[in-house]
Coordinates of C-alpha atoms in Angstrom, one line a residue:
M267 CA 3.5 43.2 28.9
S268 CA 0.5 43.6 31.2
S269 CA 0.4 45.8 34.2
P270 CA 1.0 44.3 37.7
T271 CA -2.0 42.5 39.1
P272 CA -3.9 44.0 42.0
S273 CA -2.8 41.0 44.0
S274 CA 0.8 42.0 43.9
P275 CA 2.3 43.2 47.2
P276 CA 1.5 46.9 47.6
A277 CA 4.8 47.7 49.1
A278 CA 6.4 49.0 46.0
T279 CA 3.5 50.5 44.1
S280 CA 3.6 53.8 46.0
S281 CA 6.4 56.2 46.8
P282 CA 9.6 55.2 48.5
R283 CA 9.5 54.0 52.1
P284 CA 8.5 56.3 54.9
A285 CA 11.5 57.6 56.8
S286 CA 10.3 56.2 60.0
P287 CA 8.5 52.8 59.5
A288 CA 8.6 52.1 63.2
S289 CA 6.6 55.1 64.1
P290 CA 3.8 54.4 66.6
A291 CA 1.3 56.2 64.3
S292 CA 2.0 53.8 61.4
P293 CA -1.1 51.8 60.5
A294 CA 1.1 48.8 59.9
R295 CA 1.9 48.7 63.6
Q296 CA -1.8 48.9 64.7
Q297 CA -2.7 45.3 63.8
P298 CA -5.2 43.3 65.7
P299 CA -3.9 40.3 67.8
T300 CA -5.2 37.9 65.1
A301 CA -3.3 39.5 62.2
R302 CA -0.1 37.5 62.7
P303 CA -1.7 34.0 62.6
R304 CA -3.7 34.9 59.6
A305 CA -0.6 36.2 57.8
R306 CA 1.0 32.8 58.2
T307 CA -1.9 30.9 56.5
P308 CA -0.7 31.7 52.9
L309 CA 2.8 30.5 53.7
L310 CA 1.6 27.3 55.4
L311 CA -0.7 26.6 52.4
A312 CA 2.2 27.2 49.9
C313 CA 4.6 24.9 51.9
G314 CA 1.9 22.2 52.1
G315 CA 1.3 22.4 48.3
S316 CA 5.0 22.1 47.5
F317 CA 5.4 19.3 50.0
L318 CA 2.7 17.2 48.5
A319 CA 3.9 17.7 44.9
F320 CA 7.5 16.8 45.5
L321 CA 6.7 14.0 48.0
D322 CA 4.8 12.0 45.4
A323 CA 7.7 12.4 42.9
T324 CA 9.8 10.0 45.0
I325 CA 7.5 8.2 47.5
T326 CA 6.7 5.3 45.1
N327 CA 10.4 4.4 44.5
L328 CA 10.4 1.5 47.0
A329 CA 6.9 0.4 46.2
V330 CA 7.7 -1.1 42.8
P331 CA 8.2 -4.7 44.0
S332 CA 5.1 -4.6 46.1
L333 CA 3.0 -3.3 43.3
S334 CA 4.4 -5.8 40.9
S335 CA 3.4 -8.6 43.2
H336 CA -0.1 -7.2 43.9
F337 CA -1.1 -6.7 40.3
H338 CA 0.8 -9.8 39.0
V339 CA 2.7 -7.8 36.4
G340 CA 6.4 -7.3 35.6
V341 CA 8.5 -4.5 37.0
T342 CA 8.6 -2.9 33.6
A343 CA 4.8 -2.3 33.7
V344 CA 4.8 -1.1 37.3
S345 CA 7.6 1.4 36.5
W346 CA 5.0 3.5 34.7
V347 CA 3.6 4.3 38.2
V348 CA 6.6 6.6 38.6
T349 CA 6.9 7.7 35.0
L350 CA 3.3 8.8 34.5
Y351 CA 3.6 11.1 37.5
G352 CA 6.9 12.7 36.4
V353 CA 6.0 13.3 32.7
P354 CA 2.9 15.6 33.2
F355 CA 4.5 17.2 36.3
A356 CA 7.6 18.4 34.3
A357 CA 5.7 19.1 31.1
L358 CA 3.0 21.4 32.5
L359 CA 5.0 23.4 35.0
A360 CA 5.8 26.3 32.6
P361 CA 2.3 26.6 31.2
A362 CA 0.9 26.4 34.7
G363 CA 3.1 29.3 35.8
R364 CA 1.7 31.5 33.1
L365 CA -1.9 30.5 34.0
A366 CA -1.2 31.4 37.7
D367 CA -0.1 34.8 36.7
L368 CA -3.1 35.2 34.4
F369 CA -6.0 33.8 36.4
G370 CA -4.8 34.2 39.9
R371 CA -2.7 32.1 42.2
R372 CA -5.5 31.2 44.6
R373 CA -7.7 29.9 41.8
L374 CA -5.0 27.7 40.3
F375 CA -3.9 26.5 43.8
V376 CA -7.4 25.3 44.6
A377 CA -7.7 23.6 41.2
G378 CA -4.4 21.9 41.7
A379 CA -5.1 20.8 45.2
A380 CA -8.6 19.4 44.3
L381 CA -7.2 17.5 41.3
F382 CA -4.3 16.1 43.3
T383 CA -6.5 15.0 46.2
L384 CA -9.1 13.3 44.0
A385 CA -6.4 11.6 42.1
S386 CA -4.8 10.4 45.3
L387 CA -8.1 8.9 46.5
L388 CA -8.5 7.1 43.1
A389 CA -5.0 5.8 43.4
A390 CA -5.6 4.5 47.0
V391 CA -8.6 2.5 45.9
A392 CA -7.4 1.5 42.4
P393 CA -8.7 -2.0 41.6
T394 CA -6.4 -2.4 38.6
L395 CA -3.0 -1.2 37.4
S396 CA -4.6 0.7 34.6
V397 CA -6.7 2.8 37.0
L398 CA -3.6 3.4 39.2
L399 CA -1.7 4.6 36.1
V400 CA -4.5 7.0 35.2
A401 CA -4.6 8.3 38.8
R402 CA -0.9 8.9 38.8
A403 CA -1.0 10.9 35.6
V404 CA -3.8 13.1 37.0
Q405 CA -1.8 13.5 40.2
G406 CA 1.1 14.8 38.0
V407 CA -1.2 17.4 36.4
G408 CA -2.4 18.5 39.9
A409 CA 1.2 18.8 41.1
A410 CA 2.1 20.9 38.1
L411 CA -0.6 23.4 39.0
L412 CA 0.3 23.4 42.7
I413 CA 4.0 24.3 42.4
P414 CA 3.9 27.7 40.6
A415 CA 0.7 28.8 42.3
S416 CA 2.1 27.9 45.8
F417 CA 5.3 29.8 45.1
A418 CA 3.4 32.8 43.8
I419 CA 1.4 32.8 47.1
V420 CA 4.7 32.8 49.1
L421 CA 6.0 35.8 47.3
A422 CA 2.9 37.9 46.6
D423 CA 1.3 37.4 50.0
T424 CA 4.5 38.0 52.0
A425 CA 5.8 41.3 53.1
P426 CA 9.0 42.3 51.2
E427 CA 11.1 42.2 54.3
R428 CA 10.1 38.6 55.0
R429 CA 10.3 37.2 51.4
A430 CA 13.7 35.7 51.7
A431 CA 12.7 33.8 54.9
A432 CA 9.4 32.7 53.2
I433 CA 11.3 31.4 50.2
G434 CA 13.6 29.5 52.6
L435 CA 10.7 27.7 54.2
W436 CA 9.0 26.9 50.9
S437 CA 12.2 25.5 49.5
A438 CA 12.8 23.6 52.7
S439 CA 9.4 21.9 52.5
A440 CA 10.0 21.0 48.8
G441 CA 13.5 19.7 49.5
L442 CA 12.4 17.7 52.6
A443 CA 9.6 16.1 50.6
A444 CA 11.8 15.0 47.8
V445 CA 14.4 13.6 50.1
A446 CA 11.9 12.1 52.6
G447 CA 9.8 10.4 49.8
P448 CA 11.9 7.2 49.6
A449 CA 12.2 7.0 53.4
L450 CA 8.5 7.5 54.1
G451 CA 7.5 5.3 51.2
G452 CA 9.7 2.4 52.4
V453 CA 8.2 2.6 55.9
L454 CA 4.6 2.8 54.7
V455 CA 4.9 0.0 52.2
D456 CA 6.5 -2.4 54.7
A457 CA 4.3 -1.5 57.7
V458 CA 0.9 -0.9 56.0
G459 CA 0.9 -1.6 52.3
W460 CA 1.3 0.4 49.1
R461 CA -2.2 2.0 49.3
A462 CA -1.0 3.9 52.3
L463 CA 1.3 5.9 50.0
F464 CA -1.7 7.7 48.5
C465 CA -3.9 7.7 51.7
V466 CA -1.3 10.0 53.4
N467 CA -2.1 12.7 50.8
L468 CA -5.8 12.9 51.6
P469 CA -5.9 14.7 55.0
I470 CA -3.2 17.1 53.8
G471 CA -5.1 17.8 50.5
L472 CA -8.4 18.4 52.3
W473 CA -6.8 20.7 54.7
L474 CA -5.2 22.7 51.9
L475 CA -8.6 23.0 50.1
E476 CA -10.4 24.1 53.3
R477 CA -7.8 26.8 54.1
A478 CA -7.4 28.0 50.5
A479 CA -11.1 28.5 50.2
R480 CA -10.9 31.1 53.1
L481 CA -8.3 33.2 51.3
P482 CA -9.5 36.2 49.4
A483 CA -9.5 35.6 45.7
A484 CA -6.9 37.7 44.0
P485 CA -8.3 39.4 40.9
P486 CA -6.9 37.9 37.6
A487 CA -4.7 40.0 35.4
A488 CA -6.9 42.8 34.1
A489 CA -6.8 45.2 31.2
G490 CA -4.4 48.0 31.9
Q491 CA -1.6 50.0 30.3
A492 CA -0.5 46.9 28.3
G493 CA -3.9 46.1 26.9
V494 CA -6.5 43.4 27.5
R495 CA -5.9 40.1 29.3
R496 CA -4.7 37.4 26.9
V497 CA -4.6 33.6 27.3
P498 CA -1.1 32.3 26.7
D499 CA -0.5 31.2 23.0
P500 CA -2.2 27.8 22.9
V501 CA -0.1 26.4 20.0
A502 CA 3.2 27.1 21.9
T503 CA 1.7 25.9 25.1
V504 CA 0.8 22.5 23.6
L505 CA 4.3 22.3 21.9
L506 CA 6.0 23.1 25.1
A507 CA 4.1 20.6 27.2
A508 CA 4.4 17.9 24.6
G509 CA 8.1 18.6 24.0
I510 CA 9.1 18.5 27.7
G511 CA 6.9 15.4 28.2
A512 CA 8.5 13.6 25.3
V513 CA 12.0 14.4 26.5
V514 CA 11.3 13.3 30.0
L515 CA 9.6 10.1 28.7
G516 CA 12.5 9.3 26.5
L517 CA 15.1 9.8 29.2
T518 CA 13.1 7.8 31.7
E519 CA 12.4 4.8 29.5
A520 CA 15.7 4.8 27.5
E521 CA 17.2 2.0 29.6
R522 CA 14.3 -0.3 28.8
W523 CA 13.7 0.8 25.2
G524 CA 17.4 1.1 24.3
W525 CA 19.2 4.4 23.6
A526 CA 19.3 3.7 19.9
S527 CA 15.7 2.5 19.6
P528 CA 13.3 4.5 17.4
A529 CA 11.0 5.2 20.4
T530 CA 13.8 6.7 22.5
L531 CA 15.3 8.7 19.6
G532 CA 11.9 9.8 18.5
C533 CA 11.0 11.1 22.0
L534 CA 14.3 12.9 22.5
L535 CA 14.6 14.4 19.1
G536 CA 10.9 15.2 18.6
G537 CA 10.7 16.6 22.1
A538 CA 13.7 18.9 21.6
L539 CA 12.3 20.2 18.3
A540 CA 8.9 20.9 19.9
V541 CA 10.5 22.8 22.8
A542 CA 12.6 24.8 20.3
A543 CA 9.6 25.6 18.2
A544 CA 7.6 26.7 21.3
T545 CA 10.5 28.9 22.3
A546 CA 10.9 30.5 18.9
R547 CA 7.1 31.1 18.6
S548 CA 7.0 32.6 22.1
A549 CA 9.6 35.2 21.2
R550 CA 7.1 36.6 18.6
Q551 CA 3.8 36.4 20.5
P552 CA 2.2 39.2 22.5
A553 CA 0.9 36.5 25.0
P554 CA 3.7 33.9 25.0
A555 CA 3.5 30.5 26.5
I556 CA 7.2 30.9 27.6
E557 CA 8.4 34.2 29.1
V558 CA 11.5 34.1 26.9
D559 CA 12.6 37.6 28.0
L560 CA 13.1 36.3 31.6
W561 CA 16.3 34.6 30.3
R562 CA 17.7 38.0 29.4
S563 CA 18.4 38.4 33.1
P564 CA 21.8 36.9 33.8
V565 CA 20.7 36.0 37.3
Y566 CA 17.6 34.2 36.2
A567 CA 19.4 32.4 33.4
A568 CA 22.1 31.2 35.8
A569 CA 19.4 30.1 38.2
N570 CA 17.9 27.9 35.6
V571 CA 21.2 26.3 34.6
I572 CA 21.8 25.6 38.3
S573 CA 18.4 24.1 38.7
A574 CA 18.9 21.6 35.9
L575 CA 22.4 20.6 37.2
F576 CA 21.1 20.4 40.8
G577 CA 18.0 18.4 39.7
A578 CA 20.2 15.8 38.0
A579 CA 22.4 15.4 41.1
L580 CA 19.4 15.3 43.5
Y581 CA 17.4 12.6 41.7
A582 CA 20.5 10.6 41.0
S583 CA 21.4 10.6 44.7
L584 CA 17.9 9.6 45.8
L585 CA 17.8 6.6 43.4
L586 CA 21.4 5.6 44.2
G587 CA 20.9 5.8 47.9
V588 CA 18.1 3.3 47.8
L589 CA 20.0 1.0 45.5
V590 CA 23.1 1.0 47.7
L591 CA 21.1 0.2 50.9
V592 CA 19.0 -2.5 49.3
N593 CA 21.2 -4.1 46.7
V594 CA 24.7 -3.6 48.2
W595 CA 24.2 -3.5 51.9
H596 CA 21.2 -5.8 51.8
Y597 CA 18.9 -3.7 54.0
S598 CA 15.2 -4.5 54.0
V599 CA 12.8 -2.0 52.6
L600 CA 11.8 -0.9 56.0
T601 CA 15.4 -0.5 57.2
A602 CA 16.3 1.3 54.0
G603 CA 13.5 3.7 54.6
F604 CA 14.7 4.6 58.1
A605 CA 18.3 4.9 56.9
M606 CA 17.2 7.5 54.4
T607 CA 15.7 9.8 57.1
P608 CA 18.9 11.5 58.3
A609 CA 19.5 13.3 55.0
A610 CA 15.9 14.4 54.9
G611 CA 16.2 15.7 58.4
W612 CA 19.3 17.7 57.7
A613 CA 17.7 19.1 54.5
A614 CA 14.8 20.4 56.5
L615 CA 16.9 21.8 59.3
V616 CA 19.0 23.8 57.0
G617 CA 16.0 25.3 55.2
I618 CA 14.3 26.1 58.5
G619 CA 17.6 27.5 59.8
V620 CA 17.8 29.9 56.9
N621 CA 14.2 30.9 57.4
R622 CA 14.8 31.7 61.1
S623 CA 18.2 33.3 60.7
R624 CA 18.4 37.0 61.7
R625 CA 20.9 37.6 58.9
Q626 CA 20.1 35.3 56.1
P627 CA 22.9 34.2 53.7
P628 CA 22.5 35.6 50.1
P629 CA 21.4 33.1 47.5
W630 CA 24.8 32.8 45.8
A631 CA 26.4 31.8 49.1
L632 CA 23.7 29.1 49.7
V633 CA 24.1 27.7 46.2
V634 CA 27.9 27.7 46.3
G635 CA 28.0 26.2 49.8
G636 CA 25.3 23.6 49.1
G637 CA 26.8 22.5 45.8
S638 CA 30.3 22.2 47.4
A639 CA 28.9 20.2 50.3
I640 CA 27.3 17.7 48.0
A641 CA 30.3 17.5 45.7
L642 CA 32.7 16.8 48.6
T643 CA 30.4 14.2 50.1
A644 CA 29.8 12.4 46.8
G645 CA 33.5 12.5 46.0
A646 CA 34.3 10.9 49.4
L647 CA 31.7 8.1 48.8
A648 CA 33.2 7.6 45.3
L649 CA 36.6 7.1 46.9
W650 CA 35.4 4.8 49.7
L651 CA 32.1 3.1 49.5
P652 CA 32.3 -0.1 51.6
A653 CA 30.8 -3.3 50.4
S654 CA 29.3 -4.0 53.8
A655 CA 27.0 -1.9 55.9
H656 CA 28.7 0.9 57.8
F657 CA 25.8 3.1 58.9
A658 CA 27.4 5.1 61.8
T659 CA 30.8 5.7 60.2
V660 CA 29.8 6.2 56.5
W661 CA 26.0 6.6 55.9
L662 CA 25.3 8.9 58.8
P663 CA 28.0 11.5 58.1
A664 CA 27.2 11.2 54.4
G665 CA 23.6 11.9 55.1
F666 CA 24.7 15.1 56.9
G667 CA 26.7 16.3 54.0
L668 CA 24.1 15.5 51.3
G669 CA 21.2 16.7 53.3
A670 CA 22.7 20.0 54.4
G671 CA 23.9 20.6 50.8
I672 CA 20.5 19.8 49.3
G673 CA 18.7 22.1 51.8
A674 CA 21.1 25.0 51.2
A675 CA 21.1 24.6 47.4
S676 CA 17.3 24.3 47.2
V677 CA 16.8 27.5 49.1
G678 CA 19.5 29.4 47.2
V679 CA 18.4 28.6 43.7
S680 CA 14.7 29.2 44.4
S681 CA 15.5 32.5 46.0
A682 CA 17.7 33.6 43.1
A683 CA 15.2 32.7 40.4
A684 CA 12.3 34.3 42.2
L685 CA 14.0 37.5 43.2
A686 CA 15.3 38.1 39.7
V687 CA 11.9 38.9 38.3
E688 CA 9.0 41.3 38.9
P689 CA 6.3 40.2 41.4
R690 CA 3.6 39.8 38.6
R691 CA 5.9 37.2 36.9
F692 CA 6.6 35.1 40.0
A693 CA 4.6 32.1 39.0
A694 CA 5.9 32.0 35.4
A695 CA 9.5 32.3 36.6
V696 CA 9.2 29.5 39.2
G697 CA 7.3 27.3 36.7
L698 CA 10.2 27.4 34.3
N699 CA 12.8 27.0 37.0
V700 CA 11.2 23.9 38.5
A701 CA 10.7 22.5 35.0
A702 CA 14.4 22.8 34.5
R703 CA 15.0 20.9 37.7
Q704 CA 12.6 18.1 36.7
V705 CA 14.2 17.7 33.3
G706 CA 17.6 17.7 34.9
G707 CA 16.3 15.1 37.3
S708 CA 15.2 12.9 34.4
L709 CA 18.7 13.2 32.9
G710 CA 20.3 12.3 36.3
V711 CA 18.1 9.2 36.7
A712 CA 18.8 8.2 33.1
A713 CA 22.6 8.6 33.5
T714 CA 22.4 6.7 36.8
A715 CA 20.6 3.8 35.1
L716 CA 23.1 3.8 32.2
L717 CA 26.1 3.7 34.5
L718 CA 24.7 1.0 36.7
D719 CA 23.8 -1.1 33.7
R720 CA 27.3 -1.5 32.5
P721 CA 28.9 -5.0 32.7
A722 CA 31.5 -3.9 35.2
G723 CA 30.7 -5.6 38.5
G724 CA 31.2 -4.9 42.2
L725 CA 31.0 -1.4 43.5
A726 CA 32.6 0.3 40.4
P727 CA 29.2 1.4 38.8
F728 CA 28.0 2.9 42.1
R729 CA 31.2 4.8 42.6
D730 CA 31.0 6.1 39.0
V731 CA 27.5 7.6 39.8
Y732 CA 28.9 9.3 42.9
W733 CA 31.7 10.8 40.7
L734 CA 29.0 12.0 38.4
M735 CA 27.1 13.6 41.3
A736 CA 30.4 15.3 42.5
A737 CA 31.0 16.7 39.0
L738 CA 27.4 18.0 38.7
C739 CA 27.5 19.7 42.1
A740 CA 30.9 21.2 41.5
A741 CA 29.4 22.8 38.4
V742 CA 26.5 24.0 40.6
A743 CA 29.0 25.8 42.9
V744 CA 30.9 27.3 40.0
V745 CA 27.8 28.6 38.2
G746 CA 26.4 29.8 41.6
L747 CA 29.1 32.4 41.7
R748 CA 27.3 34.2 38.8
L749 CA 24.4 34.8 41.2
R750 CA 26.6 37.1 43.2
R751 CA 25.7 40.2 41.3
P752 CA 24.1 41.0 37.9
R753 CA 26.2 42.3 35.0
P754 CA 26.5 46.1 34.9
G755 CA 24.5 48.1 32.4
P756 CA 20.9 48.9 31.8
A757 CA 18.3 46.5 33.0
S758 CA 16.8 44.1 30.4
P759 CA 13.1 43.5 30.1
G760 CA 13.5 40.4 32.3
Q761 CA 15.1 42.4 35.1
V762 CA 13.9 44.8 37.7
P763 CA 15.9 48.0 37.3
P764 CA 17.9 49.0 40.4
A765 CA 16.2 52.4 40.6
P766 CA 14.0 53.9 41.8
R767 CA 14.2 52.7 45.4
A768 CA 10.5 51.7 45.4
A769 CA 11.1 49.2 42.6
V770 CA 13.9 47.6 44.5
D771 CA 11.8 47.3 47.6
E772 CA 9.1 45.5 45.7
T773 CA 11.4 42.7 44.4
A774 CA 14.1 42.5 46.9
A775 CA 14.1 40.3 50.0
A776 CA 15.2 41.3 53.4
P777 CA 17.9 44.0 53.6
A778 CA 20.2 41.3 55.0
T779 CA 20.2 39.5 51.6
P780 CA 22.2 41.7 49.3
G781 CA 23.2 38.8 47.1
A782 CA 19.5 38.3 46.2
A783 CA 19.2 41.8 44.6
V784 CA 18.7 41.9 40.9

């Protein structure tokens, strides 16, 4: 285990807090007028990176018919535009988290933003479907680099007393992007054309690169008490990426290939075996690809279970919402895009509200409250989903319940996962946590497709998916109670010990978030 990097927040590397932090003589109070705006730059960069990565995970959902018509191919071929983004995105998150901790968050952020922006440009001008598919795969790689690096920037470059608020804003931007993707995609495809989906990334990506280049480069992990810097085990890294990628691919394509087909079974079984082999190998390596000991923390383990369950419900709801509006209520693509915006707005408002709250709710309360809100809303839709459009009386209130729940749960699970580990392991922890969400999302989409493909007609298949969402989010709320406090006893290697006070100060959020303590 290497020593903390010099880029970690200095708050807890010294003796306990001064008795009078508000003293006029304190250097922290003698900041120049420009200090506050500069301090916001890392948070803005991190939120921009997470927004881009999660936006492109869902923005192409409503573009499939337009792409099929433009390239004169079937829907099956065009569906790879979605699949080839999600597979590398999910597969490379965990290895990217380790690389961010090793080589520095700013370096990995710049690499991810540059790769993502160039791939977006290639996708926007793609002359053939093959070029577009390659561009989408490269986008997925760039997104996988952006997520753990951006989250590490949030936590490592934010003062301890502001970390809970910063996590809330980062999670709000990610949740808003995922929920707003179908809405924005529908509007852009109908009003401008499918190429606009990728053009919208270019100014944001260029701004991220320009601002990130101004940040001081954090030194990579150096030799210290734990020995020399080591690159994560390459064998386990390849096994992990290939295994997660195969599982996600098998789940995504199972409906077309058939659940009993050799391709589906090979992907699912082979992927699971590869992940198991990578995990077993990582437990014995001095520089593991997977931080296996992180799961010894009950809080972090629970956060990963919640992330997978929440991801399944989230991506199922995004797909189901579009299908209900277009196939059941017969909305146009443009109208469906606008109809999806209320949920996105509420998700953003909840995240921003948590960020600005003077007394922020603890992570367990956000997860339990968010999961309960989604479960109740999905259950209500399962009981009464009208066959004709009822926007004001059904969709609008449902958008409030789903959006508010998504916003709260996103902030809560991200906070719990991050604050359960030491600062030098932020990126690795969030990489594994988001990977769990993406794999769960693939399961949710696959289950949705399976339920909707049944011979039962009418609204019954749609209601069954809502019941599935309700069950998943009820489980989120139940498991969220385990985030309330860690188990008693000595701290495990994946946990930060509760004493001395300085160690708590380094990993805890604001004093108003006792539920986030490890």
